[in-house]
Amino acid sequence: MKRKNDSYLDETQRARLEEALREAWGSKGADLQEARHRLVRDRAIVFTSAYVGPRLEEICRLNVGDVELTHQSGMLYIRQGVKRHTSIPAAARVALQEWIDLRKGLGFSNRKDSPLFVRLRGKPGERLSTRSIQSMIAEAGRRAKLKEPLSSVVLRNTCVHLLRKAGIRIETRSYMLGRSIESEMQDSSMPNDDEITKAARSVDNLEIA
């Protein structure tokens, strides 16, 4: 991690976090299955945050119809706030597909306007709050034994770091992260769908290099 305002997870820290998200936390017996379900959901949230870079409020507002996945590519549509679409690297695609499949198997509404990330207890099917998501992210950081507190900002900064490292031009990064409003960008600097899709592949290549 770096300075407080621009801290991100390096390769070693990401590996520790991913390892911490492979096993359900401290539950036994009847609670174990529910804990495993939460783990699938939470992994999808963390991986989406770290590899795609939506803001905390944007994660909370995602609906089922905002995610399009295939075996080789994926697109996330941010429809509130700074509207945009951005590609999804492989690690996040796998995690999201696992959650979407589980979510469907648990009987939650699959309508396009249904919340993507939902509560599994208390009021099952209700949209997760920003507070719940941030609390989960912080706990994941503790489980990974990271030295500094983990937050949605650190995960978003991690995405910024990966895009920079992959050599994605600043105009494309700005659009994908919602830092530039489309109407303010010149036609020559606006990334097209092919460039946005290639950005995720470039991040994938970093992960296997």
PDB file of C-alpha atoms in Angstrom:
ATOM      1  CA  MET A   1       0.000   0.000   0.000  1.00  0.00           C
ATOM      2  CA  LYS A   2       1.057   3.622  -0.610  1.00  0.00           C
ATOM      3  CA  ARG A   3      -0.060   6.937   0.840  1.00  0.00           C
ATOM      4  CA  LYS A   4      -3.432   6.962   2.550  1.00  0.00           C
ATOM      5  CA  ASN A   5      -5.328   8.724  -0.265  1.00  0.00           C
ATOM      6  CA  ASP A   6      -3.880   6.641  -3.095  1.00  0.00           C
ATOM      7  CA  SER A   7      -3.222   3.318  -1.371  1.00  0.00           C
ATOM      8  CA  TYR A   8      -3.620   0.205  -3.491  1.00  0.00           C
ATOM      9  CA  LEU A   9      -2.934  -3.500  -3.095  1.00  0.00           C
ATOM     10  CA  ASP A  10       0.231  -4.839  -4.645  1.00  0.00           C
ATOM     11  CA  GLU A  11       0.491  -8.346  -6.093  1.00  0.00           C
ATOM     12  CA  THR A  12       1.381  -9.970  -2.764  1.00  0.00           C
ATOM     13  CA  GLN A  13      -1.434  -8.231  -0.918  1.00  0.00           C
ATOM     14  CA  ARG A  14      -3.954  -9.158  -3.611  1.00  0.00           C
ATOM     15  CA  ALA A  15      -2.875 -12.785  -3.341  1.00  0.00           C
ATOM     16  CA  ARG A  16      -3.371 -12.710   0.434  1.00  0.00           C
ATOM     17  CA  LEU A  17      -6.794 -11.147   0.055  1.00  0.00           C
ATOM     18  CA  GLU A  18      -7.864 -13.693  -2.552  1.00  0.00           C
ATOM     19  CA  GLU A  19      -6.655 -16.502  -0.299  1.00  0.00           C
ATOM     20  CA  ALA A  20      -8.716 -15.102   2.587  1.00  0.00           C
ATOM     21  CA  LEU A  21     -11.795 -15.168   0.340  1.00  0.00           C
ATOM     22  CA  ARG A  22     -11.534 -18.867  -0.465  1.00  0.00           C
ATOM     23  CA  GLU A  23     -12.816 -20.226   2.847  1.00  0.00           C
ATOM     24  CA  ALA A  24     -15.922 -19.347   4.825  1.00  0.00           C
ATOM     25  CA  TRP A  25     -15.127 -17.489   8.030  1.00  0.00           C
ATOM     26  CA  GLY A  26     -15.583 -19.204  11.376  1.00  0.00           C
ATOM     27  CA  SER A  27     -18.938 -20.942  10.867  1.00  0.00           C
ATOM     28  CA  LYS A  28     -19.829 -24.547  11.657  1.00  0.00           C
ATOM     29  CA  GLY A  29     -22.769 -26.879  11.281  1.00  0.00           C
ATOM     30  CA  ALA A  30     -26.006 -25.391   9.959  1.00  0.00           C
ATOM     31  CA  ASP A  31     -24.436 -21.941   9.599  1.00  0.00           C
ATOM     32  CA  LEU A  32     -21.641 -23.199   7.364  1.00  0.00           C
ATOM     33  CA  GLN A  33     -23.722 -23.334   4.197  1.00  0.00           C
ATOM     34  CA  GLU A  34     -24.967 -19.796   4.721  1.00  0.00           C
ATOM     35  CA  ALA A  35     -21.401 -18.649   5.378  1.00  0.00           C
ATOM     36  CA  ARG A  36     -20.290 -20.245   2.112  1.00  0.00           C
ATOM     37  CA  HIS A  37     -23.072 -18.442   0.271  1.00  0.00           C
ATOM     38  CA  ARG A  38     -21.981 -15.131   1.805  1.00  0.00           C
ATOM     39  CA  LEU A  39     -18.408 -15.883   0.789  1.00  0.00           C
ATOM     40  CA  VAL A  40     -19.401 -16.301  -2.869  1.00  0.00           C
ATOM     41  CA  ARG A  41     -21.277 -12.984  -2.766  1.00  0.00           C
ATOM     42  CA  ASP A  42     -18.527 -11.157  -0.901  1.00  0.00           C
ATOM     43  CA  ARG A  43     -15.822 -12.450  -3.230  1.00  0.00           C
ATOM     44  CA  ALA A  44     -17.791 -11.118  -6.189  1.00  0.00           C
ATOM     45  CA  ILE A  45     -18.057  -7.703  -4.536  1.00  0.00           C
ATOM     46  CA  VAL A  46     -14.360  -7.523  -3.645  1.00  0.00           C
ATOM     47  CA  PHE A  47     -13.150  -8.747  -7.040  1.00  0.00           C
ATOM     48  CA  THR A  48     -15.482  -6.355  -8.860  1.00  0.00           C
ATOM     49  CA  SER A  49     -14.185  -3.492  -6.726  1.00  0.00           C
ATOM     50  CA  ALA A  50     -10.515  -4.370  -7.241  1.00  0.00           C
ATOM     51  CA  TYR A  51     -10.579  -5.298 -10.930  1.00  0.00           C
ATOM     52  CA  VAL A  52     -13.378  -3.103 -12.338  1.00  0.00           C
ATOM     53  CA  GLY A  53     -13.204  -0.130  -9.960  1.00  0.00           C
ATOM     54  CA  PRO A  54     -16.774   1.082  -9.295  1.00  0.00           C
ATOM     55  CA  ARG A  55     -17.292   3.410  -6.356  1.00  0.00           C
ATOM     56  CA  LEU A  56     -18.906   2.045  -3.185  1.00  0.00           C
ATOM     57  CA  GLU A  57     -22.263   3.653  -3.966  1.00  0.00           C
ATOM     58  CA  GLU A  58     -22.128   2.310  -7.511  1.00  0.00           C
ATOM     59  CA  ILE A  59     -21.529  -1.249  -6.283  1.00  0.00           C
ATOM     60  CA  CYS A  60     -24.522  -0.945  -3.978  1.00  0.00           C
ATOM     61  CA  ARG A  61     -26.791   0.274  -6.805  1.00  0.00           C
ATOM     62  CA  LEU A  62     -25.893  -2.438  -9.317  1.00  0.00           C
ATOM     63  CA  ASN A  63     -28.786  -4.462 -10.676  1.00  0.00           C
ATOM     64  CA  VAL A  64     -28.845  -7.871 -12.343  1.00  0.00           C
ATOM     65  CA  GLY A  65     -29.204  -6.277 -15.784  1.00  0.00           C
ATOM     66  CA  ASP A  66     -26.066  -4.189 -15.308  1.00  0.00           C
ATOM     67  CA  VAL A  67     -23.768  -7.188 -15.813  1.00  0.00           C
ATOM     68  CA  GLU A  68     -23.190  -8.953 -19.134  1.00  0.00           C
ATOM     69  CA  LEU A  69     -20.905 -11.991 -19.057  1.00  0.00           C
ATOM     70  CA  THR A  70     -19.557 -14.442 -21.585  1.00  0.00           C
ATOM     71  CA  HIS A  71     -16.739 -16.964 -21.229  1.00  0.00           C
ATOM     72  CA  GLN A  72     -14.206 -14.597 -22.788  1.00  0.00           C
ATOM     73  CA  SER A  73     -15.475 -11.126 -21.929  1.00  0.00           C
ATOM     74  CA  GLY A  74     -17.787  -9.131 -19.737  1.00  0.00           C
ATOM     75  CA  MET A  75     -19.211  -5.642 -19.427  1.00  0.00           C
ATOM     76  CA  LEU A  76     -20.433  -3.716 -16.388  1.00  0.00           C
ATOM     77  CA  TYR A  77     -22.921  -0.874 -16.908  1.00  0.00           C
ATOM     78  CA  ILE A  78     -23.006   1.966 -14.390  1.00  0.00           C
ATOM     79  CA  ARG A  79     -26.420   3.548 -14.924  1.00  0.00           C
ATOM     80  CA  GLN A  80     -26.548   5.967 -11.990  1.00  0.00           C
ATOM     81  CA  GLY A  81     -24.187   8.802 -11.206  1.00  0.00           C
ATOM     82  CA  VAL A  82     -21.455   9.002 -13.872  1.00  0.00           C
ATOM     83  CA  LYS A  83     -23.053   6.745 -16.474  1.00  0.00           C
ATOM     84  CA  ARG A  84     -20.634   4.534 -18.374  1.00  0.00           C
ATOM     85  CA  HIS A  85     -19.725   0.963 -19.221  1.00  0.00           C
ATOM     86  CA  THR A  86     -16.484  -0.809 -18.474  1.00  0.00           C
ATOM     87  CA  SER A  87     -14.972  -4.199 -19.215  1.00  0.00           C
ATOM     88  CA  ILE A  88     -14.545  -6.930 -16.607  1.00  0.00           C
ATOM     89  CA  PRO A  89     -11.219  -8.801 -16.240  1.00  0.00           C
ATOM     90  CA  ALA A  90     -11.278 -12.593 -15.908  1.00  0.00           C
ATOM     91  CA  ALA A  91     -10.881 -12.812 -12.113  1.00  0.00           C
ATOM     92  CA  ALA A  92     -13.936 -10.619 -11.567  1.00  0.00           C
ATOM     93  CA  ARG A  93     -15.917 -12.387 -14.313  1.00  0.00           C
ATOM     94  CA  VAL A  94     -15.451 -15.754 -12.640  1.00  0.00           C
ATOM     95  CA  ALA A  95     -16.424 -14.392  -9.229  1.00  0.00           C
ATOM     96  CA  LEU A  96     -19.480 -12.597 -10.610  1.00  0.00           C
ATOM     97  CA  GLN A  97     -20.659 -15.664 -12.545  1.00  0.00           C
ATOM     98  CA  GLU A  98     -20.384 -17.807  -9.407  1.00  0.00           C
ATOM     99  CA  TRP A  99     -22.506 -15.316  -7.485  1.00  0.00           C
ATOM    100  CA  ILE A 100     -25.075 -14.899 -10.267  1.00  0.00           C
ATOM    101  CA  ASP A 101     -25.478 -18.686 -10.518  1.00  0.00           C
ATOM    102  CA  LEU A 102     -25.809 -19.044  -6.741  1.00  0.00           C
ATOM    103  CA  ARG A 103     -28.165 -16.089  -6.511  1.00  0.00           C
ATOM    104  CA  LYS A 104     -30.437 -17.715  -9.085  1.00  0.00           C
ATOM    105  CA  GLY A 105     -30.242 -21.077  -7.291  1.00  0.00           C
ATOM    106  CA  LEU A 106     -31.320 -19.429  -4.042  1.00  0.00           C
ATOM    107  CA  GLY A 107     -34.502 -18.246  -5.725  1.00  0.00           C
ATOM    108  CA  PHE A 108     -33.914 -14.494  -5.768  1.00  0.00           C
ATOM    109  CA  SER A 109     -35.567 -12.450  -8.503  1.00  0.00           C
ATOM    110  CA  ASN A 110     -33.645 -12.497 -11.757  1.00  0.00           C
ATOM    111  CA  ARG A 111     -35.379  -9.464 -13.245  1.00  0.00           C
ATOM    112  CA  LYS A 112     -32.994  -6.970 -14.786  1.00  0.00           C
ATOM    113  CA  ASP A 113     -34.029  -4.290 -12.290  1.00  0.00           C
ATOM    114  CA  SER A 114     -33.484  -6.570  -9.260  1.00  0.00           C
ATOM    115  CA  PRO A 115     -30.536  -5.697  -6.981  1.00  0.00           C
ATOM    116  CA  LEU A 116     -27.417  -7.680  -7.809  1.00  0.00           C
ATOM    117  CA  PHE A 117     -25.891  -7.857  -4.337  1.00  0.00           C
ATOM    118  CA  VAL A 118     -28.493  -8.797  -1.743  1.00  0.00           C
ATOM    119  CA  ARG A 119     -28.799  -9.748   1.890  1.00  0.00           C
ATOM    120  CA  LEU A 120     -28.846 -13.455   2.680  1.00  0.00           C
ATOM    121  CA  ARG A 121     -30.263 -13.196   6.193  1.00  0.00           C
ATOM    122  CA  GLY A 122     -32.512 -10.842   8.120  1.00  0.00           C
ATOM    123  CA  LYS A 123     -34.370  -9.610   5.052  1.00  0.00           C
ATOM    124  CA  PRO A 124     -33.126 -11.951   2.277  1.00  0.00           C
ATOM    125  CA  GLY A 125     -33.234 -10.424  -1.184  1.00  0.00           C
ATOM    126  CA  GLU A 126     -32.994  -6.845   0.051  1.00  0.00           C
ATOM    127  CA  ARG A 127     -30.267  -4.706  -1.504  1.00  0.00           C
ATOM    128  CA  LEU A 128     -27.055  -4.604   0.527  1.00  0.00           C
ATOM    129  CA  SER A 129     -26.322  -1.201   2.034  1.00  0.00           C
ATOM    130  CA  THR A 130     -23.083   0.692   1.507  1.00  0.00           C
ATOM    131  CA  ARG A 131     -22.401   0.291   5.215  1.00  0.00           C
ATOM    132  CA  SER A 132     -22.735  -3.518   4.999  1.00  0.00           C
ATOM    133  CA  ILE A 133     -20.453  -3.682   1.969  1.00  0.00           C
ATOM    134  CA  GLN A 134     -17.811  -1.477   3.548  1.00  0.00           C
ATOM    135  CA  SER A 135     -17.932  -3.512   6.776  1.00  0.00           C
ATOM    136  CA  MET A 136     -17.467  -6.736   4.808  1.00  0.00           C
ATOM    137  CA  ILE A 137     -14.516  -5.303   2.870  1.00  0.00           C
ATOM    138  CA  ALA A 138     -12.837  -4.197   6.100  1.00  0.00           C
ATOM    139  CA  GLU A 139     -13.321  -7.665   7.595  1.00  0.00           C
ATOM    140  CA  ALA A 140     -11.843  -9.269   4.475  1.00  0.00           C
ATOM    141  CA  GLY A 141      -8.765  -7.105   4.933  1.00  0.00           C
ATOM    142  CA  ARG A 142      -8.424  -8.209   8.546  1.00  0.00           C
ATOM    143  CA  ARG A 143      -8.779 -11.853   7.546  1.00  0.00           C
ATOM    144  CA  ALA A 144      -6.044 -11.347   4.973  1.00  0.00           C
ATOM    145  CA  LYS A 145      -3.850  -9.844   7.713  1.00  0.00           C
ATOM    146  CA  LEU A 146      -3.181  -6.693   5.704  1.00  0.00           C
ATOM    147  CA  LYS A 147      -1.214  -4.105   7.652  1.00  0.00           C
ATOM    148  CA  GLU A 148      -3.442  -1.188   6.660  1.00  0.00           C
ATOM    149  CA  PRO A 149      -7.278  -1.109   6.837  1.00  0.00           C
ATOM    150  CA  LEU A 150      -8.955  -2.255   3.631  1.00  0.00           C
ATOM    151  CA  SER A 151     -11.690  -0.094   2.127  1.00  0.00           C
ATOM    152  CA  SER A 152     -13.612   0.302  -1.119  1.00  0.00           C
ATOM    153  CA  VAL A 153     -11.313   3.241  -1.944  1.00  0.00           C
ATOM    154  CA  VAL A 154      -8.207   1.042  -1.667  1.00  0.00           C
ATOM    155  CA  LEU A 155      -9.842  -1.558  -3.921  1.00  0.00           C
ATOM    156  CA  ARG A 156     -10.793   1.092  -6.489  1.00  0.00           C
ATOM    157  CA  ASN A 157      -7.244   2.454  -6.368  1.00  0.00           C
ATOM    158  CA  THR A 158      -6.030  -1.086  -7.026  1.00  0.00           C
ATOM    159  CA  CYS A 159      -7.997  -1.094 -10.265  1.00  0.00           C
ATOM    160  CA  VAL A 160      -6.442   2.263 -11.201  1.00  0.00           C
ATOM    161  CA  HIS A 161      -2.987   0.815 -10.519  1.00  0.00           C
ATOM    162  CA  LEU A 162      -3.656  -2.270 -12.664  1.00  0.00           C
ATOM    163  CA  LEU A 163      -4.936  -0.202 -15.590  1.00  0.00           C
ATOM    164  CA  ARG A 164      -1.890   2.053 -15.427  1.00  0.00           C
ATOM    165  CA  LYS A 165       0.465  -0.921 -15.197  1.00  0.00           C
ATOM    166  CA  ALA A 166      -1.254  -2.488 -18.201  1.00  0.00           C
ATOM    167  CA  GLY A 167      -0.520   0.650 -20.222  1.00  0.00           C
ATOM    168  CA  ILE A 168      -4.125   1.770 -20.699  1.00  0.00           C
ATOM    169  CA  ARG A 169      -4.189   5.373 -21.907  1.00  0.00           C
ATOM    170  CA  ILE A 170      -5.418   8.001 -19.463  1.00  0.00           C
ATOM    171  CA  GLU A 171      -8.536   8.912 -21.473  1.00  0.00           C
ATOM    172  CA  THR A 172      -9.700   5.293 -21.442  1.00  0.00           C
ATOM    173  CA  ARG A 173      -8.941   4.886 -17.743  1.00  0.00           C
ATOM    174  CA  SER A 174     -10.799   8.088 -16.942  1.00  0.00           C
ATOM    175  CA  TYR A 175     -13.883   6.973 -18.850  1.00  0.00           C
ATOM    176  CA  MET A 176     -13.908   3.460 -17.385  1.00  0.00           C
ATOM    177  CA  LEU A 177     -13.533   4.779 -13.838  1.00  0.00           C
ATOM    178  CA  GLY A 178     -16.115   7.532 -14.258  1.00  0.00           C
ATOM    179  CA  ARG A 179     -13.615  10.331 -13.841  1.00  0.00           C
ATOM    180  CA  SER A 180     -14.599  12.032 -17.093  1.00  0.00           C
ATOM    181  CA  ILE A 181     -18.096  12.879 -18.242  1.00  0.00           C
ATOM    182  CA  GLU A 182     -18.687  11.563 -21.747  1.00  0.00           C
ATOM    183  CA  SER A 183     -20.146  14.850 -23.014  1.00  0.00           C
ATOM    184  CA  GLU A 184     -16.953  16.684 -21.981  1.00  0.00           C
ATOM    185  CA  MET A 185     -14.592  14.359 -23.863  1.00  0.00           C
ATOM    186  CA  GLN A 186     -13.533  15.112 -27.413  1.00  0.00           C
ATOM    187  CA  ASP A 187     -14.561  12.572 -30.039  1.00  0.00           C
ATOM    188  CA  SER A 188     -10.920  11.756 -30.704  1.00  0.00           C
ATOM    189  CA  SER A 189     -10.291  10.800 -27.056  1.00  0.00           C
ATOM    190  CA  MET A 190     -13.471   8.806 -26.407  1.00  0.00           C
ATOM    191  CA  PRO A 191     -12.645   5.086 -26.085  1.00  0.00           C
ATOM    192  CA  ASN A 192     -14.682   2.745 -28.268  1.00  0.00           C
ATOM    193  CA  ASP A 193     -16.043  -0.618 -27.146  1.00  0.00           C
ATOM    194  CA  ASP A 194     -13.104  -2.487 -28.645  1.00  0.00           C
ATOM    195  CA  GLU A 195     -10.614  -0.405 -26.655  1.00  0.00           C
ATOM    196  CA  ILE A 196     -12.607  -0.868 -23.449  1.00  0.00           C
ATOM    197  CA  THR A 197     -12.756  -4.639 -23.996  1.00  0.00           C
ATOM    198  CA  LYS A 198      -9.018  -4.813 -24.683  1.00  0.00           C
ATOM    199  CA  ALA A 199      -8.331  -3.010 -21.399  1.00  0.00           C
ATOM    200  CA  ALA A 200      -9.627  -6.000 -19.428  1.00  0.00           C
ATOM    201  CA  ARG A 201      -7.538  -8.383 -21.520  1.00  0.00           C
ATOM    202  CA  SER A 202      -4.461  -6.272 -20.820  1.00  0.00           C
ATOM    203  CA  VAL A 203      -5.115  -6.586 -17.082  1.00  0.00           C
ATOM    204  CA  ASP A 204      -5.577 -10.347 -17.534  1.00  0.00           C
ATOM    205  CA  ASN A 205      -2.171 -10.523 -19.205  1.00  0.00           C
ATOM    206  CA  LEU A 206      -0.616  -8.825 -16.174  1.00  0.00           C
ATOM    207  CA  GLU A 207      -2.078 -11.513 -13.919  1.00  0.00           C
ATOM    208  CA  ILE A 208      -0.588 -14.402 -15.909  1.00  0.00           C
ATOM    209  CA  ALA A 209       2.747 -12.761 -16.722  1.00  0.00           C
TER     210      ALA A 209
END
